[in-house]
Short mmCIF file of C-alpha atoms in Angstrom, two decimals:
data_model
loop_
_atom_site.label_atom_id
_atom_site.label_comp_id
_atom_site.label_asym_id
_atom_site.label_seq_id
_atom_site.Cartn_x
_atom_site.Cartn_y
_atom_site.Cartn_z
CA MET A 1 -80.80 -18.97 -25.81
CA LYS A 2 -77.73 -17.35 -27.27
CA TYR A 3 -76.14 -18.64 -30.45
CA VAL A 4 -73.42 -17.61 -32.85
CA VAL A 5 -74.13 -18.01 -36.53
CA LEU A 6 -70.90 -18.59 -38.45
CA ILE A 7 -71.05 -17.87 -42.16
CA TYR A 8 -68.44 -19.64 -44.29
CA SER A 9 -67.96 -18.76 -47.91
CA ASN A 10 -65.50 -19.28 -50.73
CA PRO A 11 -63.99 -15.96 -51.87
CA ALA A 12 -63.51 -17.35 -55.40
CA THR A 13 -67.23 -18.21 -55.65
CA TRP A 14 -68.10 -14.78 -54.32
CA ARG A 15 -65.89 -13.05 -56.90
CA ALA A 16 -67.43 -15.07 -59.75
CA LEU A 17 -71.02 -14.07 -58.96
CA PRO A 18 -73.01 -12.54 -61.87
CA PRO A 19 -73.43 -8.76 -61.78
CA GLY A 20 -75.84 -7.56 -59.15
CA GLU A 21 -75.91 -10.87 -57.27
CA ALA A 22 -73.45 -9.78 -54.57
CA ASP A 23 -75.49 -6.63 -53.97
CA ARG A 24 -78.62 -8.73 -53.71
CA VAL A 25 -77.05 -11.02 -51.09
CA VAL A 26 -75.72 -8.06 -49.10
CA LYS A 27 -79.23 -6.62 -49.11
CA VAL A 28 -80.66 -9.92 -47.84
CA HIS A 29 -78.15 -9.80 -44.97
CA ASN A 30 -78.83 -6.16 -44.16
CA ASP A 31 -82.60 -6.65 -44.24
CA LEU A 32 -82.25 -9.61 -41.93
CA ILE A 33 -80.15 -7.56 -39.50
CA ASP A 34 -82.88 -4.89 -39.50
CA GLU A 35 -85.54 -7.53 -38.87
CA LEU A 36 -83.60 -9.13 -36.00
CA THR A 37 -82.84 -5.72 -34.50
CA ALA A 38 -86.52 -4.82 -34.57
CA SER A 39 -87.51 -8.11 -32.94
CA GLY A 40 -84.88 -7.76 -30.20
CA GLU A 41 -83.04 -10.93 -31.26
CA PHE A 42 -79.91 -9.28 -32.65
CA LEU A 43 -76.87 -8.93 -30.38
CA SER A 44 -73.80 -8.28 -32.53
CA ILE A 45 -72.08 -8.94 -35.82
CA TYR A 46 -68.43 -9.26 -36.84
CA ARG A 47 -67.61 -8.98 -40.52
CA LEU A 48 -64.21 -10.58 -41.11
CA ALA A 49 -61.60 -9.02 -43.38
CA ASP A 50 -60.30 -11.14 -46.27
CA ALA A 51 -58.35 -14.20 -45.18
CA THR A 52 -55.27 -12.63 -46.75
CA ASN A 53 -55.14 -10.70 -43.50
CA ALA A 54 -55.36 -13.83 -41.33
CA ARG A 55 -52.55 -15.33 -39.28
CA THR A 56 -52.76 -18.77 -37.74
CA VAL A 57 -50.81 -19.33 -34.57
CA ALA A 58 -50.02 -22.82 -33.26
CA ALA A 59 -47.47 -24.27 -30.91
CA ARG A 60 -44.60 -26.25 -32.38
CA ASP A 61 -42.28 -27.84 -29.85
CA GLY A 62 -43.94 -25.64 -27.24
CA VAL A 63 -43.21 -22.44 -29.16
CA PRO A 64 -45.93 -20.41 -30.91
CA VAL A 65 -45.37 -20.45 -34.66
CA VAL A 66 -47.16 -17.98 -36.95
CA THR A 67 -48.23 -18.89 -40.48
CA ASP A 68 -50.01 -16.68 -43.02
CA GLY A 69 -53.63 -17.45 -43.85
CA PRO A 70 -56.65 -18.95 -42.05
CA PHE A 71 -56.79 -22.19 -40.04
CA GLY A 72 -57.58 -25.31 -42.04
CA GLU A 73 -57.26 -26.25 -45.69
CA SER A 74 -60.85 -25.58 -46.73
CA LYS A 75 -61.57 -23.19 -49.59
CA GLU A 76 -64.52 -21.91 -47.55
CA VAL A 77 -63.40 -19.47 -44.88
CA LEU A 78 -65.19 -17.72 -42.04
CA ALA A 79 -66.65 -14.54 -43.52
CA SER A 80 -68.83 -13.22 -40.70
CA LEU A 81 -70.08 -14.07 -37.28
CA TRP A 82 -73.48 -13.07 -35.87
CA GLU A 83 -74.44 -13.29 -32.23
CA ILE A 84 -78.18 -13.72 -31.68
CA ASP A 85 -80.51 -14.35 -28.73
CA VAL A 86 -83.56 -16.39 -29.78
CA ASP A 87 -86.18 -18.71 -28.31
CA SER A 88 -84.88 -21.95 -29.75
CA MET A 89 -82.41 -23.72 -32.01
CA ASP A 90 -85.25 -23.99 -34.54
CA ARG A 91 -85.44 -20.19 -34.74
CA ALA A 92 -81.64 -19.94 -35.03
CA VAL A 93 -81.68 -22.45 -37.89
CA GLU A 94 -84.45 -20.50 -39.61
CA ILE A 95 -82.28 -17.36 -39.47
CA ALA A 96 -79.28 -19.30 -40.74
CA GLY A 97 -81.37 -20.59 -43.64
CA ALA A 98 -81.79 -17.05 -44.96
CA LEU A 99 -77.99 -16.68 -45.10
CA THR A 100 -77.21 -19.77 -47.15
CA PRO A 101 -77.01 -18.31 -50.70
CA HIS A 102 -73.33 -18.83 -51.70
CA ALA A 103 -72.40 -19.76 -48.12
CA THR A 104 -72.49 -22.57 -45.59
CA VAL A 105 -73.75 -21.56 -42.18
CA GLU A 106 -72.92 -23.19 -38.85
CA VAL A 107 -75.10 -22.50 -35.79
CA ARG A 108 -73.43 -22.97 -32.41
CA ALA A 109 -75.04 -22.66 -28.99
CA LEU A 110 -73.13 -20.50 -26.51
CA MET A 111 -72.38 -21.73 -23.01
CA ASP A 112 -74.16 -20.09 -20.09
CA ALA A 113 -72.41 -19.35 -16.81
CA ALA A 114 -75.59 -20.30 -14.93
CA GLY A 115 -76.88 -23.74 -14.07
CA LEU A 116 -79.54 -25.67 -12.17
CA GLU A 117 -78.80 -27.77 -9.13
CA MET A 118 -78.89 -31.45 -10.02
CA MET B 1 -79.81 11.98 2.21
CA SER B 2 -80.94 8.50 1.30
CA GLY B 3 -78.86 5.64 0.01
CA ALA B 4 -79.12 4.75 -3.65
CA ALA B 5 -80.26 1.23 -2.74
CA GLU B 6 -83.02 2.58 -0.50
CA VAL B 7 -84.18 4.95 -3.24
CA GLU B 8 -84.14 2.12 -5.76
CA GLY B 9 -86.34 -0.01 -3.50
CA LEU B 10 -88.80 2.84 -3.09
CA LEU B 11 -88.89 3.51 -6.84
CA ARG B 12 -89.59 -0.14 -7.64
CA GLU B 13 -92.47 -0.11 -5.22
CA LEU B 14 -93.95 3.12 -6.58
CA ALA B 15 -93.41 2.43 -10.29
CA PRO B 16 -96.62 0.48 -11.04
CA ARG B 17 -98.73 2.93 -9.00
CA VAL B 18 -97.39 5.94 -10.90
CA LEU B 19 -97.89 4.16 -14.20
CA GLY B 20 -101.44 3.17 -13.26
CA VAL B 21 -102.39 6.79 -12.54
CA LEU B 22 -100.87 7.99 -15.80
CA VAL B 23 -102.55 5.36 -17.95
CA ARG B 24 -105.92 6.14 -16.38
CA ARG B 25 -105.32 9.85 -16.98
CA TYR B 26 -103.89 9.76 -20.51
CA GLY B 27 -104.57 6.31 -21.95
CA GLN B 28 -101.71 5.32 -24.31
CA PHE B 29 -99.94 2.71 -22.21
CA ASP B 30 -96.83 2.73 -24.41
CA LEU B 31 -96.17 6.47 -24.08
CA CYS B 32 -97.07 6.54 -20.37
CA GLU B 33 -94.65 3.70 -19.72
CA ASP B 34 -91.82 5.66 -21.37
CA ALA B 35 -92.76 8.76 -19.38
CA VAL B 36 -92.72 6.86 -16.07
CA GLN B 37 -89.39 5.30 -16.95
CA GLU B 38 -87.94 8.77 -17.51
CA ALA B 39 -89.37 10.01 -14.22
CA LEU B 40 -87.83 7.00 -12.43
CA LEU B 41 -84.45 7.71 -14.04
CA ALA B 42 -84.65 11.35 -12.96
CA ALA B 43 -85.53 10.32 -9.40
CA ALA B 44 -82.72 7.75 -9.31
CA VAL B 45 -80.28 10.57 -10.10
CA GLN B 46 -81.77 13.32 -7.91
CA TRP B 47 -83.13 11.64 -4.79
CA PRO B 48 -79.92 10.08 -3.48
CA ALA B 49 -78.27 13.53 -3.81
CA ASP B 50 -81.10 15.90 -2.83
CA GLY B 51 -83.13 13.66 -0.56
CA VAL B 52 -86.47 11.92 -1.14
CA PRO B 53 -89.32 14.42 -1.65
CA GLU B 54 -92.05 14.58 0.96
CA ARG B 55 -94.55 12.97 -1.42
CA PRO B 56 -92.39 10.76 -3.63
CA TRP B 57 -95.38 9.29 -5.44
CA GLY B 58 -96.75 12.76 -6.25
CA TRP B 59 -93.29 13.87 -7.43
CA LEU B 60 -93.09 10.96 -9.85
CA VAL B 61 -96.63 11.51 -11.13
CA THR B 62 -95.86 15.19 -11.75
CA VAL B 63 -92.61 14.54 -13.59
CA ALA B 64 -94.07 11.70 -15.61
CA SER B 65 -97.13 13.79 -16.48
CA ARG B 66 -94.84 16.55 -17.74
CA ARG B 67 -93.08 14.01 -19.93
CA MET B 68 -96.47 12.97 -21.27
CA THR B 69 -97.45 16.55 -22.00
CA ASP B 70 -94.13 17.06 -23.74
CA GLN B 71 -94.68 13.95 -25.81
CA VAL B 72 -98.16 14.99 -26.75
CA ARG B 73 -96.81 18.37 -27.79
CA GLY B 74 -94.48 16.44 -30.04
CA GLU B 75 -91.14 17.53 -28.65
CA SER B 76 -88.16 15.72 -30.05
CA ALA B 77 -87.12 12.50 -28.36
CA ARG B 78 -83.61 13.86 -27.96
CA ARG B 79 -84.75 16.83 -25.95
CA ARG B 80 -86.90 14.58 -23.72
CA ARG B 81 -83.91 12.44 -22.90
CA GLU B 82 -81.75 15.43 -22.09
CA GLU B 83 -84.39 16.92 -19.85
CA ALA B 84 -85.07 13.68 -18.04
CA VAL B 85 -81.77 14.02 -16.24
CA ALA B 86 -81.96 17.78 -15.77
CA THR B 87 -85.50 18.04 -14.38
CA ALA B 88 -85.68 20.34 -11.39
CA SER B 89 -87.33 18.95 -8.30
CA PRO B 90 -91.05 19.69 -8.62
CA ALA B 91 -91.95 18.56 -5.08
CA ASP B 92 -93.11 22.03 -4.05
CA GLU B 93 -95.19 22.44 -7.18
CA TRP B 94 -97.24 19.36 -6.45
CA VAL B 95 -100.29 20.99 -4.98
CA ALA B 96 -103.20 18.85 -6.19
CA PRO B 97 -105.20 18.22 -3.02
CA GLY B 98 -105.39 14.70 -1.67
CA ALA B 99 -103.16 13.34 -4.39
CA ASP B 100 -101.79 10.49 -2.32
CA ALA B 101 -105.33 9.55 -1.37
CA ASP B 102 -105.39 7.72 -4.72
CA LEU B 103 -102.87 5.24 -3.37
CA PRO B 104 -105.18 2.53 -2.02
CA ALA B 105 -107.09 2.34 -5.31
CA ALA B 106 -103.79 2.40 -7.16
CA ALA B 107 -102.88 -0.94 -5.57
CA ASP B 108 -105.31 -2.55 -7.98
CA ASP B 109 -103.38 -0.95 -10.84
CA THR B 110 -100.48 -3.25 -10.08
CA LEU B 111 -102.69 -6.24 -10.79
CA THR B 112 -104.11 -4.70 -13.98
CA LEU B 113 -100.57 -3.87 -15.11
CA LEU B 114 -99.37 -7.42 -14.43
CA PHE B 115 -102.16 -8.78 -16.60
CA LEU B 116 -101.33 -6.28 -19.35
CA CYS B 117 -97.56 -6.98 -19.33
CA CYS B 118 -98.19 -10.74 -19.34
CA HIS B 119 -100.54 -10.42 -22.32
CA PRO B 120 -100.85 -13.71 -24.21
CA ALA B 121 -99.98 -11.99 -27.52
CA LEU B 122 -96.39 -11.59 -26.22
CA SER B 123 -93.62 -14.18 -26.22
CA PRO B 124 -92.40 -15.22 -22.75
CA PRO B 125 -89.11 -13.22 -23.02
CA SER B 126 -91.13 -10.11 -23.93
CA GLN B 127 -93.56 -10.69 -21.07
CA VAL B 128 -90.61 -11.00 -18.69
CA ALA B 129 -88.86 -7.87 -19.98
CA LEU B 130 -91.97 -5.70 -19.94
CA THR B 131 -93.07 -6.92 -16.50
CA LEU B 132 -89.66 -6.14 -15.01
CA ARG B 133 -89.69 -2.62 -16.42
CA ALA B 134 -93.34 -1.56 -16.13
CA VAL B 135 -94.32 -3.40 -12.93
CA GLY B 136 -90.92 -3.99 -11.35
CA GLY B 137 -89.66 -0.46 -12.02
CA LEU B 138 -86.28 -1.69 -13.30
CA THR B 139 -84.48 0.40 -15.88
CA THR B 140 -83.86 -0.93 -19.36
CA ALA B 141 -80.16 -1.07 -18.51
CA GLN B 142 -80.84 -3.22 -15.45
CA VAL B 143 -83.09 -5.62 -17.38
CA ALA B 144 -80.46 -5.80 -20.14
CA ARG B 145 -77.68 -6.57 -17.65
CA ALA B 146 -79.81 -9.25 -16.02
CA PHE B 147 -80.30 -11.00 -19.34
CA LEU B 148 -76.76 -10.33 -20.58
CA VAL B 149 -77.83 -8.56 -23.74
CA PRO B 150 -76.94 -5.05 -25.02
CA GLU B 151 -79.17 -2.27 -23.72
CA ALA B 152 -80.23 -1.39 -27.28
CA THR B 153 -81.48 -4.95 -27.80
CA MET B 154 -83.52 -4.88 -24.60
CA ALA B 155 -84.92 -1.42 -25.39
CA GLN B 156 -86.04 -2.78 -28.74
CA ARG B 157 -87.68 -5.83 -27.14
CA ILE B 158 -89.61 -3.65 -24.70
CA SER B 159 -90.71 -1.21 -27.36
CA ARG B 160 -91.75 -4.08 -29.64
CA ALA B 161 -93.69 -5.69 -26.79
CA LYS B 162 -95.64 -2.47 -26.21
CA GLN B 163 -96.43 -2.22 -29.93
CA THR B 164 -97.65 -5.82 -29.91
CA ILE B 165 -99.95 -5.16 -26.96
CA LYS B 166 -101.32 -2.07 -28.69
CA ALA B 167 -101.86 -3.97 -31.95
CA ALA B 168 -103.66 -6.72 -30.03
CA GLY B 169 -106.13 -4.10 -28.87
CA ALA B 170 -105.40 -4.73 -25.20
CA ARG B 171 -106.77 -2.18 -22.79
CA PHE B 172 -105.71 -1.07 -19.35
CA ALA B 173 -108.46 -2.99 -17.60
CA MET B 174 -108.84 -6.24 -15.72
CA PRO B 175 -109.45 -9.18 -18.06
CA PRO B 176 -113.12 -10.23 -18.13
CA PRO B 177 -113.92 -12.85 -15.45
CA PRO B 178 -114.10 -15.85 -17.81
CA GLU B 179 -110.52 -15.18 -18.98
CA ARG B 180 -109.08 -14.28 -15.61
CA ALA B 181 -107.95 -17.73 -14.47
CA GLU B 182 -106.06 -18.41 -17.69
CA ARG B 183 -104.51 -14.93 -17.69
CA LEU B 184 -103.44 -15.34 -14.06
CA ARG B 185 -101.77 -18.63 -15.00
CA VAL B 186 -99.61 -16.68 -17.50
CA VAL B 187 -98.74 -14.06 -14.85
CA LEU B 188 -97.60 -16.81 -12.46
CA GLN B 189 -95.54 -18.42 -15.21
CA VAL B 190 -93.81 -15.09 -15.95
CA LEU B 191 -92.93 -14.57 -12.27
CA TYR B 192 -91.59 -18.12 -12.15
CA LEU B 193 -89.48 -17.48 -15.28
CA ILE B 194 -88.04 -14.31 -13.72
CA PHE B 195 -87.18 -16.26 -10.58
CA ASN B 196 -85.48 -19.06 -12.51
CA GLU B 197 -83.39 -16.62 -14.55
CA GLY B 198 -81.94 -15.38 -11.30
CA TYR B 199 -81.86 -18.66 -9.44
CA THR B 200 -79.72 -20.44 -12.01
CA ALA B 201 -77.26 -17.58 -11.80
CA SER B 202 -76.74 -17.17 -8.09
CA SER B 203 -72.96 -17.26 -8.07
CA GLY B 204 -69.78 -16.18 -9.74
CA PRO B 205 -69.88 -13.46 -12.37
CA ASP B 206 -73.68 -13.58 -12.51
CA LEU B 207 -74.55 -11.99 -9.20
CA GLN B 208 -76.32 -9.19 -11.05
CA ARG B 209 -78.82 -11.68 -12.37
CA ALA B 210 -79.37 -13.20 -8.94
CA ASP B 211 -81.18 -9.97 -8.11
CA LEU B 212 -84.01 -11.32 -10.27
CA THR B 213 -84.91 -13.92 -7.62
CA THR B 214 -85.42 -11.13 -5.10
CA GLU B 215 -87.50 -9.20 -7.62
CA ALA B 216 -89.64 -12.25 -8.48
CA ILE B 217 -90.29 -12.91 -4.79
CA ARG B 218 -91.19 -9.26 -4.25
CA LEU B 219 -93.68 -9.32 -7.14
CA ALA B 220 -95.14 -12.68 -6.02
CA ARG B 221 -95.54 -11.24 -2.51
CA GLU B 222 -97.35 -8.22 -3.95
CA LEU B 223 -99.60 -10.50 -6.01
CA HIS B 224 -100.35 -12.61 -2.93
CA ARG B 225 -101.24 -9.44 -1.02
CA LEU B 226 -103.68 -8.47 -3.80
CA LEU B 227 -105.16 -11.97 -4.22
CA PRO B 228 -104.82 -13.53 -0.75
CA GLY B 229 -107.50 -16.12 -1.45
CA ASP B 230 -105.83 -17.63 -4.52
CA GLY B 231 -104.14 -20.92 -3.66
CA GLU B 232 -101.89 -20.99 -6.70
CA VAL B 233 -100.57 -17.48 -6.02
CA ALA B 234 -99.79 -18.57 -2.45
CA GLY B 235 -98.31 -21.79 -3.87
CA LEU B 236 -95.99 -19.89 -6.22
CA LEU B 237 -94.81 -17.54 -3.47
CA ALA B 238 -94.18 -20.55 -1.20
CA LEU B 239 -92.32 -22.38 -3.97
CA LEU B 240 -90.06 -19.38 -4.63
CA LEU B 241 -89.31 -18.92 -0.92
CA LEU B 242 -88.66 -22.62 -0.32
CA THR B 243 -86.39 -22.86 -3.37
CA ASP B 244 -84.53 -19.62 -2.71
CA ALA B 245 -83.95 -20.75 0.90
CA ARG B 246 -81.40 -23.26 -0.41
CA ARG B 247 -79.47 -20.69 -2.42
CA PRO B 248 -76.63 -20.18 0.13
CA ALA B 249 -75.83 -23.91 -0.03
CA ARG B 250 -76.40 -24.77 -3.67
CA SER B 251 -73.12 -23.53 -5.07
CA ARG B 252 -69.53 -23.21 -3.85
CA PRO B 253 -67.63 -19.92 -3.88
CA ASP B 254 -66.03 -20.95 -7.21
CA GLY B 255 -69.51 -21.28 -8.76
CA SER B 256 -69.59 -25.08 -8.88
CA LEU B 257 -72.93 -26.73 -8.14
CA VAL B 258 -73.71 -28.72 -4.99
CA PRO B 259 -76.48 -31.31 -5.49
CA LEU B 260 -79.36 -31.26 -3.02
CA ALA B 261 -78.21 -34.44 -1.26
CA GLU B 262 -74.78 -32.94 -0.52
CA GLN B 263 -75.80 -29.44 0.55
CA ASP B 264 -74.85 -28.10 3.98
CA ARG B 265 -78.38 -27.74 5.31
CA SER B 266 -77.29 -25.54 8.20
CA ARG B 267 -76.77 -22.83 5.57
CA TRP B 268 -80.37 -22.95 4.37
CA ASP B 269 -82.48 -19.87 5.20
CA ALA B 270 -84.63 -21.08 8.12
CA ALA B 271 -86.87 -17.98 8.12
CA ALA B 272 -87.69 -18.35 4.42
CA ILE B 273 -88.45 -22.05 4.98
CA ALA B 274 -90.74 -21.30 7.91
CA GLU B 275 -92.61 -18.67 5.87
CA GLY B 276 -92.89 -20.96 2.84
CA VAL B 277 -94.11 -23.93 4.90
CA ALA B 278 -96.73 -21.79 6.64
CA LEU B 279 -97.95 -20.40 3.30
CA ILE B 280 -98.23 -23.76 1.59
CA SER B 281 -99.81 -25.51 4.57
CA SER B 282 -102.49 -22.84 4.78
CA ALA B 283 -103.11 -22.83 1.01
CA LEU B 284 -103.45 -26.63 0.84
CA ALA B 285 -105.93 -26.55 3.71
CA ARG B 286 -108.08 -23.78 2.23
CA THR B 287 -108.04 -23.88 -1.56
CA PRO B 288 -108.29 -26.37 -4.44
CA VAL B 289 -104.90 -27.94 -5.08
CA GLY B 290 -102.88 -26.80 -8.12
CA PRO B 291 -99.47 -27.39 -9.71
CA TYR B 292 -97.62 -24.59 -7.88
CA GLN B 293 -98.99 -25.76 -4.55
CA LEU B 294 -97.82 -29.31 -5.25
CA GLN B 295 -94.35 -28.12 -6.28
CA ALA B 296 -94.20 -26.00 -3.15
CA ALA B 297 -95.27 -28.97 -1.04
CA ILE B 298 -92.46 -31.06 -2.57
CA ALA B 299 -89.94 -28.29 -1.88
CA ALA B 300 -91.27 -28.09 1.69
CA VAL B 301 -90.73 -31.83 2.26
CA HIS B 302 -87.11 -31.48 1.08
CA ASP B 303 -86.53 -28.35 3.16
CA GLU B 304 -87.94 -29.91 6.32
CA ALA B 305 -85.49 -32.86 6.28
CA ALA B 306 -82.61 -32.14 8.66
CA ARG B 307 -80.37 -34.53 6.69
CA ALA B 308 -80.72 -35.81 3.12
CA ALA B 309 -81.23 -39.31 4.57
CA ASP B 310 -84.25 -38.05 6.53
CA THR B 311 -86.11 -37.00 3.36
CA ASP B 312 -89.67 -38.33 3.31
CA TRP B 313 -89.44 -39.81 -0.20
CA PRO B 314 -92.77 -41.73 0.00
CA GLN B 315 -94.51 -38.38 0.59
CA ILE B 316 -92.63 -36.80 -2.32
CA LEU B 317 -93.58 -39.73 -4.53
CA VAL B 318 -97.28 -39.25 -3.74
CA LEU B 319 -96.98 -35.53 -4.52
CA TYR B 320 -95.30 -36.23 -7.88
CA GLU B 321 -98.02 -38.76 -8.75
CA LEU B 322 -100.61 -36.05 -8.10
CA LEU B 323 -98.62 -33.46 -10.05
CA GLY B 324 -98.25 -35.87 -12.97
CA ARG B 325 -102.01 -36.27 -13.12
CA LEU B 326 -102.81 -32.57 -12.65
CA ASP B 327 -100.14 -31.03 -14.89
CA PRO B 328 -98.25 -33.72 -16.79
CA SER B 329 -94.95 -32.78 -18.45
CA PRO B 330 -91.71 -34.59 -19.28
CA VAL B 331 -89.89 -32.63 -16.57
CA VAL B 332 -92.41 -33.81 -13.97
CA THR B 333 -91.86 -37.39 -15.16
CA LEU B 334 -88.08 -36.95 -14.77
CA ASN B 335 -88.48 -35.87 -11.16
CA HIS B 336 -91.13 -38.48 -10.55
CA ALA B 337 -88.65 -41.14 -11.71
CA VAL B 338 -86.10 -39.95 -9.13
CA ALA B 339 -88.69 -40.12 -6.33
CA LEU B 340 -89.80 -43.57 -7.51
CA ALA B 341 -86.17 -44.74 -7.47
CA MET B 342 -85.73 -43.52 -3.90
CA VAL B 343 -88.85 -45.41 -2.73
CA ARG B 344 -88.99 -48.57 -4.87
CA GLY B 345 -85.41 -48.81 -6.09
CA PRO B 346 -83.43 -47.47 -9.06
CA ARG B 347 -84.77 -50.02 -11.54
CA ALA B 348 -88.35 -48.80 -10.99
CA GLY B 349 -87.15 -45.25 -11.67
CA LEU B 350 -85.30 -46.35 -14.83
CA ASP B 351 -88.44 -48.10 -16.09
CA LEU B 352 -90.41 -44.87 -15.73
CA LEU B 353 -87.62 -42.92 -17.49
CA ALA B 354 -87.85 -45.34 -20.41
CA THR B 355 -91.35 -43.99 -21.10
CA LEU B 356 -89.68 -40.67 -22.03
CA ASP B 357 -87.52 -42.19 -24.78
CA GLY B 358 -88.80 -40.86 -28.08
CA ASP B 359 -90.60 -37.94 -26.40
CA ALA B 360 -89.84 -35.13 -28.85
CA ARG B 361 -90.09 -32.52 -26.10
CA LEU B 362 -87.02 -34.01 -24.38
CA ALA B 363 -85.14 -35.30 -27.44
CA GLY B 364 -81.45 -34.66 -26.95
CA HIS B 365 -82.07 -32.87 -23.67
CA HIS B 366 -79.23 -33.27 -21.21
CA ARG B 367 -81.48 -33.70 -18.16
CA LEU B 368 -82.82 -37.03 -19.39
CA ASP B 369 -79.23 -38.32 -19.67
CA ALA B 370 -78.28 -36.78 -16.33
CA VAL B 371 -81.16 -38.41 -14.43
CA ARG B 372 -80.60 -41.74 -16.17
CA ALA B 373 -76.91 -41.57 -15.26
CA HIS B 374 -77.79 -40.88 -11.62
CA LEU B 375 -80.22 -43.81 -11.44
CA LEU B 376 -77.78 -46.16 -13.21
CA GLU B 377 -75.16 -45.15 -10.65
CA LEU B 378 -77.61 -46.01 -7.84
CA ALA B 379 -78.38 -49.31 -9.61
CA GLY B 380 -74.72 -50.28 -9.47
CA ASP B 381 -73.93 -49.93 -13.16
CA PRO B 382 -71.01 -47.47 -13.16
CA ALA B 383 -70.01 -48.04 -16.79
CA ALA B 384 -73.45 -47.15 -18.17
CA ALA B 385 -73.79 -44.30 -15.64
CA ARG B 386 -70.48 -42.83 -16.80
CA GLU B 387 -71.57 -42.98 -20.42
CA HIS B 388 -74.81 -41.09 -19.68
CA TYR B 389 -73.08 -38.50 -17.46
CA ARG B 390 -70.69 -37.84 -20.38
CA ALA B 391 -73.58 -37.58 -22.87
CA ALA B 392 -75.34 -35.12 -20.55
CA ALA B 393 -72.11 -33.11 -20.12
CA ARG B 394 -71.76 -32.78 -23.88
CA ARG B 395 -75.36 -31.69 -24.33
CA THR B 396 -75.75 -29.07 -21.63
CA THR B 397 -75.06 -25.43 -22.50
CA SER B 398 -74.43 -24.54 -18.85
CA LEU B 399 -70.79 -24.36 -17.74
CA PRO B 400 -71.38 -25.29 -14.06
CA GLU B 401 -73.68 -28.16 -15.02
CA GLN B 402 -71.07 -29.42 -17.46
CA ARG B 403 -68.37 -29.24 -14.81
CA TYR B 404 -70.60 -31.11 -12.34
CA LEU B 405 -71.55 -33.83 -14.85
CA GLU B 406 -67.95 -34.35 -15.96
CA GLY B 407 -66.96 -34.60 -12.30
CA ARG B 408 -69.55 -37.34 -11.70
CA ALA B 409 -68.33 -39.24 -14.77
CA ALA B 410 -64.70 -38.94 -13.71
CA ARG B 411 -65.52 -40.19 -10.20
CA LEU B 412 -66.82 -43.41 -11.74
CA GLY B 413 -63.38 -44.08 -13.22
#
């Protein structure tokens, strides 16, 4: 089963971390990527640039209108996106659990183009 | 000159025999498997251009043996990869007398390899990947494409699987007799998994994966040839043939799914059905009954009905009752409920489905909602049916299933 793991974090929280803590969290992430690569569960990762660089595009009166910043009002913004291929949702949640320091993680199943006859 | 497709077929057939010889000669399954893979890649490049050598099996053994020697000498992996493509044809250098005389004995290697690749220490996805490469002769790139993952990921899975087998102390030998039945059960399950990966993907952008059904049938055929007296092996081969026979009718050109009852049966593969029916009839008459035989028998009853209305549901019901006793699972109960509904009415089917509520193995699974919706529709309760079709549509992670389920819900207003 393929899933994306969406890691949301608050840049202000991240900036206020005590010395060394950010490095520790980055190491946790990198070690996990190594582990998932070795087990054949890792597919890809996207690390998102700061939301300062985001544009949100939405239609207004049928015309696309561009605003600066990410979608939504939340202080927590999408920071990175991992694509994994694992046996079960339980395994995906276990992986997500390791990413929760200073972040909230959403696990979403990906749709498959294949299906069974019903 | 030979076509690339023809060469590929030949390579897949020869792969396990070459690997068997190498492992017997050098031990070290993991290194031999890499060496054979490189020889196969070299042949896939050279043979379509230069022609198939007179003794293709000997050619592959020679090239793979050279790889092994190189590896043992500790040459760098980079140089091995470069040379794999540039290897000169060694056909003329293959002079060992009576080399191809090993072939009949080598047939048993295929069976030993199947048992090794389906080692119980491996997870099912690893068993599938390793079986396709080491026994099926597929390249890592082909296996990766079939499972829609990057080649590096698949390479890692295969390499990890080989390490796991090594760590488990597995040897290139037939499992001892007391373990054989259980180990064969795992082999059959792996072939069935390979088939299903392809079968669910038989249309649209996934045609590459559909190749897996052909490969699973080929391997099941080979296994049946090696173990002709085993009823479950015959049952699995029959089940795959009888299921695959419906492939031309089970989806529309746009990839949408056609349920069994609405399929154009004139498009079913009559030859595959005839072969499957003959296999299962003979197995049921000769050997103790098992789950694959029962599933094949059910598929045969469906396939033998000229119209959906002609389906012998009482017979199918009896077969599901047997299957439920022999190999109970929530999925069997789901199908049993459908058969019961067709024979004794939808309410009887719904009552049986109710026994699955609270079954953790099916909790939140879309198929429970989908079957319940179908039976509620038959029972004349369109509002409840619509609600369950919608719940199933939300839960499935398959696009064509979702489209089908939403269509059923919409039809009910």
